[in-house]
Short mmCIF file of C-alpha atoms and ligand atoms in Angstrom, two decimals:
data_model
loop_
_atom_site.label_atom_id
_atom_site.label_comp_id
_atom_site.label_asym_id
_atom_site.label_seq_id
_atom_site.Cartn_x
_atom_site.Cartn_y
_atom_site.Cartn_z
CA UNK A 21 108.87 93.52 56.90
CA UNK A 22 108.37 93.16 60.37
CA UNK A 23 106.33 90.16 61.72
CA UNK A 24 103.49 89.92 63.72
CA UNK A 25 104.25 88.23 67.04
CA UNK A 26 102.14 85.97 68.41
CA UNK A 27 100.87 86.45 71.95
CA UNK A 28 102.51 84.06 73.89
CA UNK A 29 99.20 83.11 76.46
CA UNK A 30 97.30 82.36 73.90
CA UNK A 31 98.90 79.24 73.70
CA UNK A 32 98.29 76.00 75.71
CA UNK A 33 100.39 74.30 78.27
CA UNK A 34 100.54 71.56 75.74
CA UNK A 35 101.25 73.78 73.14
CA UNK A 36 103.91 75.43 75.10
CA UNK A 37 105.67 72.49 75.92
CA UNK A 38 105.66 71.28 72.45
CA UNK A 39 107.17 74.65 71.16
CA UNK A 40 110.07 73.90 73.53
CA UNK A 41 110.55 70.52 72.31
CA UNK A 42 110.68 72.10 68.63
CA UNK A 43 113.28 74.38 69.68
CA UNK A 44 115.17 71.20 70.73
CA UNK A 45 114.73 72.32 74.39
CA UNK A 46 112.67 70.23 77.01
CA UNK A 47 109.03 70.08 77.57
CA UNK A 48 109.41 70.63 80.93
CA UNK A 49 110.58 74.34 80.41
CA UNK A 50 107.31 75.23 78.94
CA UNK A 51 105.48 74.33 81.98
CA UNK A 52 108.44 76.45 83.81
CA UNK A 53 107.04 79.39 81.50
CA UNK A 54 103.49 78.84 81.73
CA UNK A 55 104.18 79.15 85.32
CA UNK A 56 105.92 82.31 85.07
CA UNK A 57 103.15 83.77 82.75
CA UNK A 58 99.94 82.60 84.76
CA UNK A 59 100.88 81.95 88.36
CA UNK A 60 103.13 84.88 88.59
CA UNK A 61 101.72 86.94 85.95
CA UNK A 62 104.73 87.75 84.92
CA UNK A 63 104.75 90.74 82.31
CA UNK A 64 107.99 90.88 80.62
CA UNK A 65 110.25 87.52 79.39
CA UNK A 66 113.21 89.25 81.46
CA UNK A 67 111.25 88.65 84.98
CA UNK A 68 111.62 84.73 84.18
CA UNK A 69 114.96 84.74 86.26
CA UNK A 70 114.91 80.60 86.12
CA UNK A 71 114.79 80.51 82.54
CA UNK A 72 118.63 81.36 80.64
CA UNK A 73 119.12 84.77 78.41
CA UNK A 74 119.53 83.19 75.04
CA UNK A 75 116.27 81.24 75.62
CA UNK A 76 114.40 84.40 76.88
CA UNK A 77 115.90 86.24 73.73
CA UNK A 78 114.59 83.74 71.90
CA UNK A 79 110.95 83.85 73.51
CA UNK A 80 111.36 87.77 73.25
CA UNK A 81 111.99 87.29 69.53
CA UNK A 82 109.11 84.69 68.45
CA UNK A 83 106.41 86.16 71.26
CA UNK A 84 104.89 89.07 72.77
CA UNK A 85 103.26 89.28 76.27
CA UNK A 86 100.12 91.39 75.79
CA UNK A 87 98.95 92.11 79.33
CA UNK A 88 96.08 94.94 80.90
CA UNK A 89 97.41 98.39 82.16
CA UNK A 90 95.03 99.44 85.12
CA UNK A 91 95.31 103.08 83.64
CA UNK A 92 92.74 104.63 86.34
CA UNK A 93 91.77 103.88 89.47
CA UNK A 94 88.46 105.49 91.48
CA UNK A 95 87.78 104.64 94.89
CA UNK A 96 83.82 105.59 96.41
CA UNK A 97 83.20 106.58 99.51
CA UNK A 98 81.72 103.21 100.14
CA UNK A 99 85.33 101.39 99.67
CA UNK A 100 84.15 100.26 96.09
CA UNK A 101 86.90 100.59 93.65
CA UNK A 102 86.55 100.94 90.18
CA UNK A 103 89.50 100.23 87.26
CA UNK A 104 89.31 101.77 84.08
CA UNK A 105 91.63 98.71 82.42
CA UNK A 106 93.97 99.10 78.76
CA UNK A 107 93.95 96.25 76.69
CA UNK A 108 96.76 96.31 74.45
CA UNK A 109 95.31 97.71 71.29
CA UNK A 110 94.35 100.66 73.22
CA UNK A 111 90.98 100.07 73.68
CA UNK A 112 89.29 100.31 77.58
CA UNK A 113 87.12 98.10 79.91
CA UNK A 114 85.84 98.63 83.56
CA UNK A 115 86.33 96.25 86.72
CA UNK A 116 85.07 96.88 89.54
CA UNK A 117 85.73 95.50 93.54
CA UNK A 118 83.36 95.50 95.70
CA UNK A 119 83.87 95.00 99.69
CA UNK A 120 81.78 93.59 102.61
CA UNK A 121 82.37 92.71 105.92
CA UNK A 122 82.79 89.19 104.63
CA UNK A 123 83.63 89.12 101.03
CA UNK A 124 85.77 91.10 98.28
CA UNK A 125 84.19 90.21 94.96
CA UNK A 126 85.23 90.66 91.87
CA UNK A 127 83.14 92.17 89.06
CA UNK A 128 84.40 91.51 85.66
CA UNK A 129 84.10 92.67 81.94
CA UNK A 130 83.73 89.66 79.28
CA UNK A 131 83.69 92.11 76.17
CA UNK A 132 84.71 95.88 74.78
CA UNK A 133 80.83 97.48 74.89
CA UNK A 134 77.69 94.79 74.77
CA UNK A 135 76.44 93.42 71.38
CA UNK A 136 73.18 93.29 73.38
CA UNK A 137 70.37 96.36 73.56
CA UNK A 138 68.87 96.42 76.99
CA UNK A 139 67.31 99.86 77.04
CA UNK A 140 68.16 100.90 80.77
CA UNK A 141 72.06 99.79 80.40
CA UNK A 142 75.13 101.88 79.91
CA UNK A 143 77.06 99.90 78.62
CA UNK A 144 74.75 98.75 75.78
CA UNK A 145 75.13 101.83 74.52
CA UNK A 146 78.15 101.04 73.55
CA UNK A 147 78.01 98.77 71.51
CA UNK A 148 80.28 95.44 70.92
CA UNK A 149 83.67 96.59 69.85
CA UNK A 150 85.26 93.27 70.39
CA UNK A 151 85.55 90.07 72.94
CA UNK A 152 87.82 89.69 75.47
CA UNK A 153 91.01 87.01 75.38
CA UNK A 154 91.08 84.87 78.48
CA UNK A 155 94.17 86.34 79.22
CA UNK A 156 92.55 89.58 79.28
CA UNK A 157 89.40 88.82 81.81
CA UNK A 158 91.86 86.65 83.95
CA UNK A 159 94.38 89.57 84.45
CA UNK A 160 91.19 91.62 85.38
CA UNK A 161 91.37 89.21 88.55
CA UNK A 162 94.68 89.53 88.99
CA UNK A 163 94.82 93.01 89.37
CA UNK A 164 91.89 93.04 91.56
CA UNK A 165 93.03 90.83 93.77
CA UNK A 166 96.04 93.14 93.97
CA UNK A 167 94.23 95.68 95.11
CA UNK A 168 92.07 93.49 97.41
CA UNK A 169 95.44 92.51 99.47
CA UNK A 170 96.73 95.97 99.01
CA UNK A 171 93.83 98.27 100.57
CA UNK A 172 91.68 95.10 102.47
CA UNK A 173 94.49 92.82 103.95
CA UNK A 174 92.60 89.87 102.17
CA UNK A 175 93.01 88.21 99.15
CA UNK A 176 89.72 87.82 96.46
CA UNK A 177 87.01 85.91 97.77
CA UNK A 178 84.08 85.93 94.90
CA UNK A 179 83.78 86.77 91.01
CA UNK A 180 80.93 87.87 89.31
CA UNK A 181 81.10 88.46 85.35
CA UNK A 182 78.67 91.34 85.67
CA UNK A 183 81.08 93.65 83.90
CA UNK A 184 80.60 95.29 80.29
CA UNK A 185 79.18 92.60 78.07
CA UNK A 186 77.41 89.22 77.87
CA UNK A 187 79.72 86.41 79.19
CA UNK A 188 77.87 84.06 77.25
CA UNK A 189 78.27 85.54 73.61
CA UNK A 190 82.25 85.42 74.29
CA UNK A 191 81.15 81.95 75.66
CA UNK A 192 84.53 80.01 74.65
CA UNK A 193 87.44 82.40 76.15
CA UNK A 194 85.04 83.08 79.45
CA UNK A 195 85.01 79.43 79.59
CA UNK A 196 89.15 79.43 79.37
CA UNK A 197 89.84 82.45 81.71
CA UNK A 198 87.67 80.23 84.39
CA UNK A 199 89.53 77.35 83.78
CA UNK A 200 92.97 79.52 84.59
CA UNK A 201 91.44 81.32 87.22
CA UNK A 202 90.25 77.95 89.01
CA UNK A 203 93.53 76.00 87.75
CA UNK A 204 96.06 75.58 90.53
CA UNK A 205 98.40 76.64 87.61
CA UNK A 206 96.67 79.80 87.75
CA UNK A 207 94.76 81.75 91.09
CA UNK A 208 93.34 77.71 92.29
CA UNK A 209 90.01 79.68 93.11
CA UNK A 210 86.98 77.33 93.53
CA UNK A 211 84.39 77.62 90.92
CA UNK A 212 81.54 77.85 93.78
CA UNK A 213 82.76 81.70 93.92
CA UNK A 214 82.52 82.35 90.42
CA UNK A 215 78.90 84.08 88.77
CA UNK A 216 78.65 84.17 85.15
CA UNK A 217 75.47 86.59 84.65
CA UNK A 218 73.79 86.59 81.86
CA UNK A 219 70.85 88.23 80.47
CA UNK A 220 69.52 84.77 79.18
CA UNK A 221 70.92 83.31 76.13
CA UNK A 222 68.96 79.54 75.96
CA UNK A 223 71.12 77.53 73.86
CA UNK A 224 74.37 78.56 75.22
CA UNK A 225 72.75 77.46 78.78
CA UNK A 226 72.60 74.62 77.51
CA UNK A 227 75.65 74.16 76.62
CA UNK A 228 76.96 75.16 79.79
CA UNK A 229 74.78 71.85 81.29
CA UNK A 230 75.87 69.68 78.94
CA UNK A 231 79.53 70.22 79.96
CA UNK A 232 78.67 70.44 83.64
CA UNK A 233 80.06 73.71 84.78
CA UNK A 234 81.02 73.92 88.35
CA UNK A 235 80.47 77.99 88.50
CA UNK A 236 76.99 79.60 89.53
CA UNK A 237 74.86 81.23 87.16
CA UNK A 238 72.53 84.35 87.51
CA UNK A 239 69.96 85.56 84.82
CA UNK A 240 69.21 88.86 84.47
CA UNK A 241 65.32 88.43 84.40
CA UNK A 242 63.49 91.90 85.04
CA UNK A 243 60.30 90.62 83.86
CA UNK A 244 58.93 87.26 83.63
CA UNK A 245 56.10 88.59 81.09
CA UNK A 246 57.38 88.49 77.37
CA UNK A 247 55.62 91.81 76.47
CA UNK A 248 57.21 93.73 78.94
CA UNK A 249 60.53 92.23 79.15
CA UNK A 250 61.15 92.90 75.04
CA UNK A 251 59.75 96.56 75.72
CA UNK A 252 63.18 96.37 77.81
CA UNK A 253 65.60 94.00 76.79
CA UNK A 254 64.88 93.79 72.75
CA UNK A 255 66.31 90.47 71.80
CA UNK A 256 63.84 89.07 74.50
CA UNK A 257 61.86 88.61 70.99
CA UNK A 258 64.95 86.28 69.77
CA UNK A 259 65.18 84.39 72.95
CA UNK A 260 61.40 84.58 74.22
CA UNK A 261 60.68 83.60 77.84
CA UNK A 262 59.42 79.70 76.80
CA UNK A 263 63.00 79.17 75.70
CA UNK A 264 64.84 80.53 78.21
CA UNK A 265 62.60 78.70 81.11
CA UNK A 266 63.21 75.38 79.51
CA UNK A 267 66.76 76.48 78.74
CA UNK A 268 67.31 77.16 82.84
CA UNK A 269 65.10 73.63 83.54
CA UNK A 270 67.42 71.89 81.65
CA UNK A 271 70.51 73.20 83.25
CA UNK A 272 68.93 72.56 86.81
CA UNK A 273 68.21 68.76 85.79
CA UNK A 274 71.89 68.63 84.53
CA UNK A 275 73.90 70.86 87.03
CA UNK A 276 71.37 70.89 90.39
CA UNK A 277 72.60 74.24 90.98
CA UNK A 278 69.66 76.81 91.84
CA UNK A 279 69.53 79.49 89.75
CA UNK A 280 69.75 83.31 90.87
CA UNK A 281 67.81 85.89 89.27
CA UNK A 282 68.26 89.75 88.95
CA UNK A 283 65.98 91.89 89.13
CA UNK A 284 65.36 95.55 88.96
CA UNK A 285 61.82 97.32 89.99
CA UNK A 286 60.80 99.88 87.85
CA UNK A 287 58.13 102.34 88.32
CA UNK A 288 55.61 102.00 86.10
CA UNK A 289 57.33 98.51 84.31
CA UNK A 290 56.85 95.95 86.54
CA UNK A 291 55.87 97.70 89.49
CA UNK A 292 52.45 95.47 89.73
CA UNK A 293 50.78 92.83 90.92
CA UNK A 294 50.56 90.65 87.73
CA UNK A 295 54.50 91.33 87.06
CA UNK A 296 55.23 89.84 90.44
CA UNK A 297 52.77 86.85 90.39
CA UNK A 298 54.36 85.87 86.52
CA UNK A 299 58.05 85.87 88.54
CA UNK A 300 56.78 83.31 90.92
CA UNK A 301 55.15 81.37 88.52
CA UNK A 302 58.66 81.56 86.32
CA UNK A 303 60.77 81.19 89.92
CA UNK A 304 58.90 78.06 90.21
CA UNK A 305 60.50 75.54 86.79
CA UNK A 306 63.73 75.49 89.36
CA UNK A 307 64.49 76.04 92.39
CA UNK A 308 65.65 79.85 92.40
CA UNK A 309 66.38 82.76 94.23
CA UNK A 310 65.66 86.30 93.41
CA UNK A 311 67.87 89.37 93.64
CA UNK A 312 66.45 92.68 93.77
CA UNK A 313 68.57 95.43 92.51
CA UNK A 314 68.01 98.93 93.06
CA UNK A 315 68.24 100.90 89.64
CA UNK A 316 71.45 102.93 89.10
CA UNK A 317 69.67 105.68 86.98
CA UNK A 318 71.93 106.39 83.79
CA UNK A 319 69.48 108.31 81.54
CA UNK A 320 67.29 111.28 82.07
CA UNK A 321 64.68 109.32 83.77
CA UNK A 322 63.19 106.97 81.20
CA UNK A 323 63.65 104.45 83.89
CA UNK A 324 62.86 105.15 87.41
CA UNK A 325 63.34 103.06 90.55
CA UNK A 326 59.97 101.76 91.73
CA UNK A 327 58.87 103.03 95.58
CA UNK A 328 60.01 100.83 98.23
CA UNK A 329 56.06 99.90 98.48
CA UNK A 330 56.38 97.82 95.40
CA UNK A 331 59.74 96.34 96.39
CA UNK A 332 58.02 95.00 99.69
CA UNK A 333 55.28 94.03 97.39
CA UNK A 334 57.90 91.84 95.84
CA UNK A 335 59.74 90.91 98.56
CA UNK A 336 56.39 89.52 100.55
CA UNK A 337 54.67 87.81 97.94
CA UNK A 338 58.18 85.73 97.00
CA UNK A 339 58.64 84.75 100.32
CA UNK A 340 55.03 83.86 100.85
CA UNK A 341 55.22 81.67 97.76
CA UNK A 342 58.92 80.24 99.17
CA UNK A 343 61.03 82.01 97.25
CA UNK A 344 64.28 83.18 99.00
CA UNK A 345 64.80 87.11 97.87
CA UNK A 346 67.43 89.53 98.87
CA UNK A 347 67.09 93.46 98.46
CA UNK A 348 70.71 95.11 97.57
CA UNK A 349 71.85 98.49 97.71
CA UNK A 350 74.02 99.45 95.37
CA UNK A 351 77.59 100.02 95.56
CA UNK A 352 80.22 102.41 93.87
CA UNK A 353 77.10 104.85 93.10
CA UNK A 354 79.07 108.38 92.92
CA UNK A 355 81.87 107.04 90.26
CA UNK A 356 79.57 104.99 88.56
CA UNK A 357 80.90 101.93 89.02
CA UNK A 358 77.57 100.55 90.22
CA UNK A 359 75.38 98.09 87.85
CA UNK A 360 74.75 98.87 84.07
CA UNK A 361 77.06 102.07 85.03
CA UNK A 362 80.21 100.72 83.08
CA UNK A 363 80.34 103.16 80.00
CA UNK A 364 83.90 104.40 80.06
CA UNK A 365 83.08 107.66 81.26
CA UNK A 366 85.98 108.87 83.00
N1 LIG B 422 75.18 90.87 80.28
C1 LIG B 422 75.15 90.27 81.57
C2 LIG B 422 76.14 90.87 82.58
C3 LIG B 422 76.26 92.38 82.65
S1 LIG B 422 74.97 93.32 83.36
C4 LIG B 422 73.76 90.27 82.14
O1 LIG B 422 72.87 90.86 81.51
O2 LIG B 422 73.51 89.66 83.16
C5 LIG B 422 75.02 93.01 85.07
C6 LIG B 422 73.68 93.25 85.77
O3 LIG B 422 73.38 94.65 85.87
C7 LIG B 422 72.51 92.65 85.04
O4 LIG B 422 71.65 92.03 85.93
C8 LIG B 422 71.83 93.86 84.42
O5 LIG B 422 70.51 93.62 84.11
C9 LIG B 422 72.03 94.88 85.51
N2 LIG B 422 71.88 96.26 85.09
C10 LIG B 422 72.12 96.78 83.88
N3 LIG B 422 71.86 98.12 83.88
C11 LIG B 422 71.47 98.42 85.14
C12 LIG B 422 71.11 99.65 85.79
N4 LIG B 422 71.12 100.80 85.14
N5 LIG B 422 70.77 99.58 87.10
C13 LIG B 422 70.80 98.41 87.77
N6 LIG B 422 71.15 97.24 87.22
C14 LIG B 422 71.47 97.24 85.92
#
């Protein structure tokens, strides 16, 4: 019978090291291989060329390195490139780069398909097949920062986990691919460039306070009136508005990091005055900033992108009121690589 073997990153430093000592080796040669398989991302035992053959024979006989396959890669006419990425039981997320005159940023997928129903996403549509391993959203990075050298002379400057899926339902292994991708062991990137977006889960917020995250955090809001928003985002009746504001209170007295919502204008949703004054109001628990996304249509036009009347509606009356608001274009439009376009299409 053959055995299962385990995959070797999902162990610990510490656990590494004490697997060597087991073996009647030294400790010290598992932090030699955790090297090999986080700093260099190394993808085969035969790459470690510091470590002898019998022990990489007998790593290659006890372990497995499961690592992504980029399997297709779209670049749009606006430089945005988009991975289609093959976990090793076969099954496909999306990442996508985007790049600025300043920045190259990272967005990543925490999960296969999204356990959670917002009505004008693609990827909800899929629904959740599985979460991702921490090896699996770190090597996202990895590979985009490949690319980011490769075609922009520059390594990765910013990550944003507004790929497939809610970070904070796959809250644990998020939390570890962070650590790795912050770690000096790993890409040493500072946690001020991370995002974790999330559509607003209140009690794993919380949880992120209590252990004092260093990592920004955006909420997808689209409405600050509960009516409307569960019209939209359906387990807005689970987690009602009340919740989620004291939820994002708490983490501002805890973390004292502002909190970013997004936000997406929709004609005939929240295209009016009363959706607009209920933001501020919410905008006002903590301090805040609001993003205003343009809608990437994926249906046939349920949802519709409010006029730019309504957006400068928005745009004055949070300024007015102090608020600091950006308008963003989207990016990757024409191989859908732009926001809630992930859906494993091509
Ligand atoms: N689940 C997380 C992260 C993934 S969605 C979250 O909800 O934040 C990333 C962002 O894209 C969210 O703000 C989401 O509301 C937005 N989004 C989803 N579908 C969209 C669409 N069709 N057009 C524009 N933005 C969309």
């Amino acid at each position: 019978m053959e055995i299962k073997k385990k995959d070797i990153r999902a162990l610990t430093k510490e656990q590494l090291r004490n697997f060597f000592v087991e073996q009647g080796d030294k400790a010290f040669r598992g932090n030699q291989v955790y090297e090999w398989l986080w700093q260099k991302s190394a993808h085969d035992f035969d790459a470690m060329t510091n470590i002898s053959k019998e022990t990489r024979k007998m790593l290659e006989d006890n372990f497995v390195i499961n690592h992504i396959r980029v399997d297709q890669m779209q670049r749009s006419s606006d430089g945005t490139i988009k991975n289609a990425v093959r976990l090793h039981d076969g099954l496909i997320v999306e990442s996508v780069l985007i790049p600025t005159e300043t920045r190259t940023t990272a967005c990543v997928s925490s999960q296969v398909g999204c356990s959670l129903d917002c009505r004008f996403c693609a990827t909800a549509r899929l629904k959740r097949m599985r979460n991702l391993n921490p090896d699996e959203i770190y090597d996202q990075v990895v590979a985009i920062d490949n690319e980011s050298r490769l075609y922009f002379d520059r390594p990765l400057s910013n990550i944003v986990f507004m790929g497939m899926g809610e970070p904070l339902m796959n809250y644990n292994n998020v939390l570890r691919a962070i650590d790795k991708i912050t770690s000096p062991e790993g890409l040493g990137m500072s946690p001020k460039r991370i995002v974790v977006s999330t559509s607003g889960v209140p009690k794993m917020i919380r949880k992120m306070a209590d252990e004092e995250v260093k990592f920004g955090l955006a909420v997808s809001l689209h409405s600050a009136i509960d009516e409307v928003r569960t019209s939209i985002m359906p387990f807005n009746s689970t987690f009602p508005l009340k919740d989620l504001r004291e939820a994002l209170e708490y983490w501002y007295s805890k973390t004292k990091n502002r909190i970013t919502y997004e936000y997406v204008v929709w004609k005939g949703i929240n295209d009016t005055q009363e959706a607009v004054d209920a933001l501020v109001k919410f905008c006002k628990f903590a301090p805040s900033k609001v993003n205003i996304i343009e809608y990437n249509p994926i249906d046939d036009g349920e949802f519709q992108q409010a006029s730019n009347k309504a957006v400068e509606m928005y745009k004055n009356t949070l300024e007015r009121n102090g608020i600091t608001v950006t308008v963003r274009r989207s990016r990757g439009k024409d191989i859908d690589a732009a926001c809630g376009q992930l859906a494993n299409k091509s």
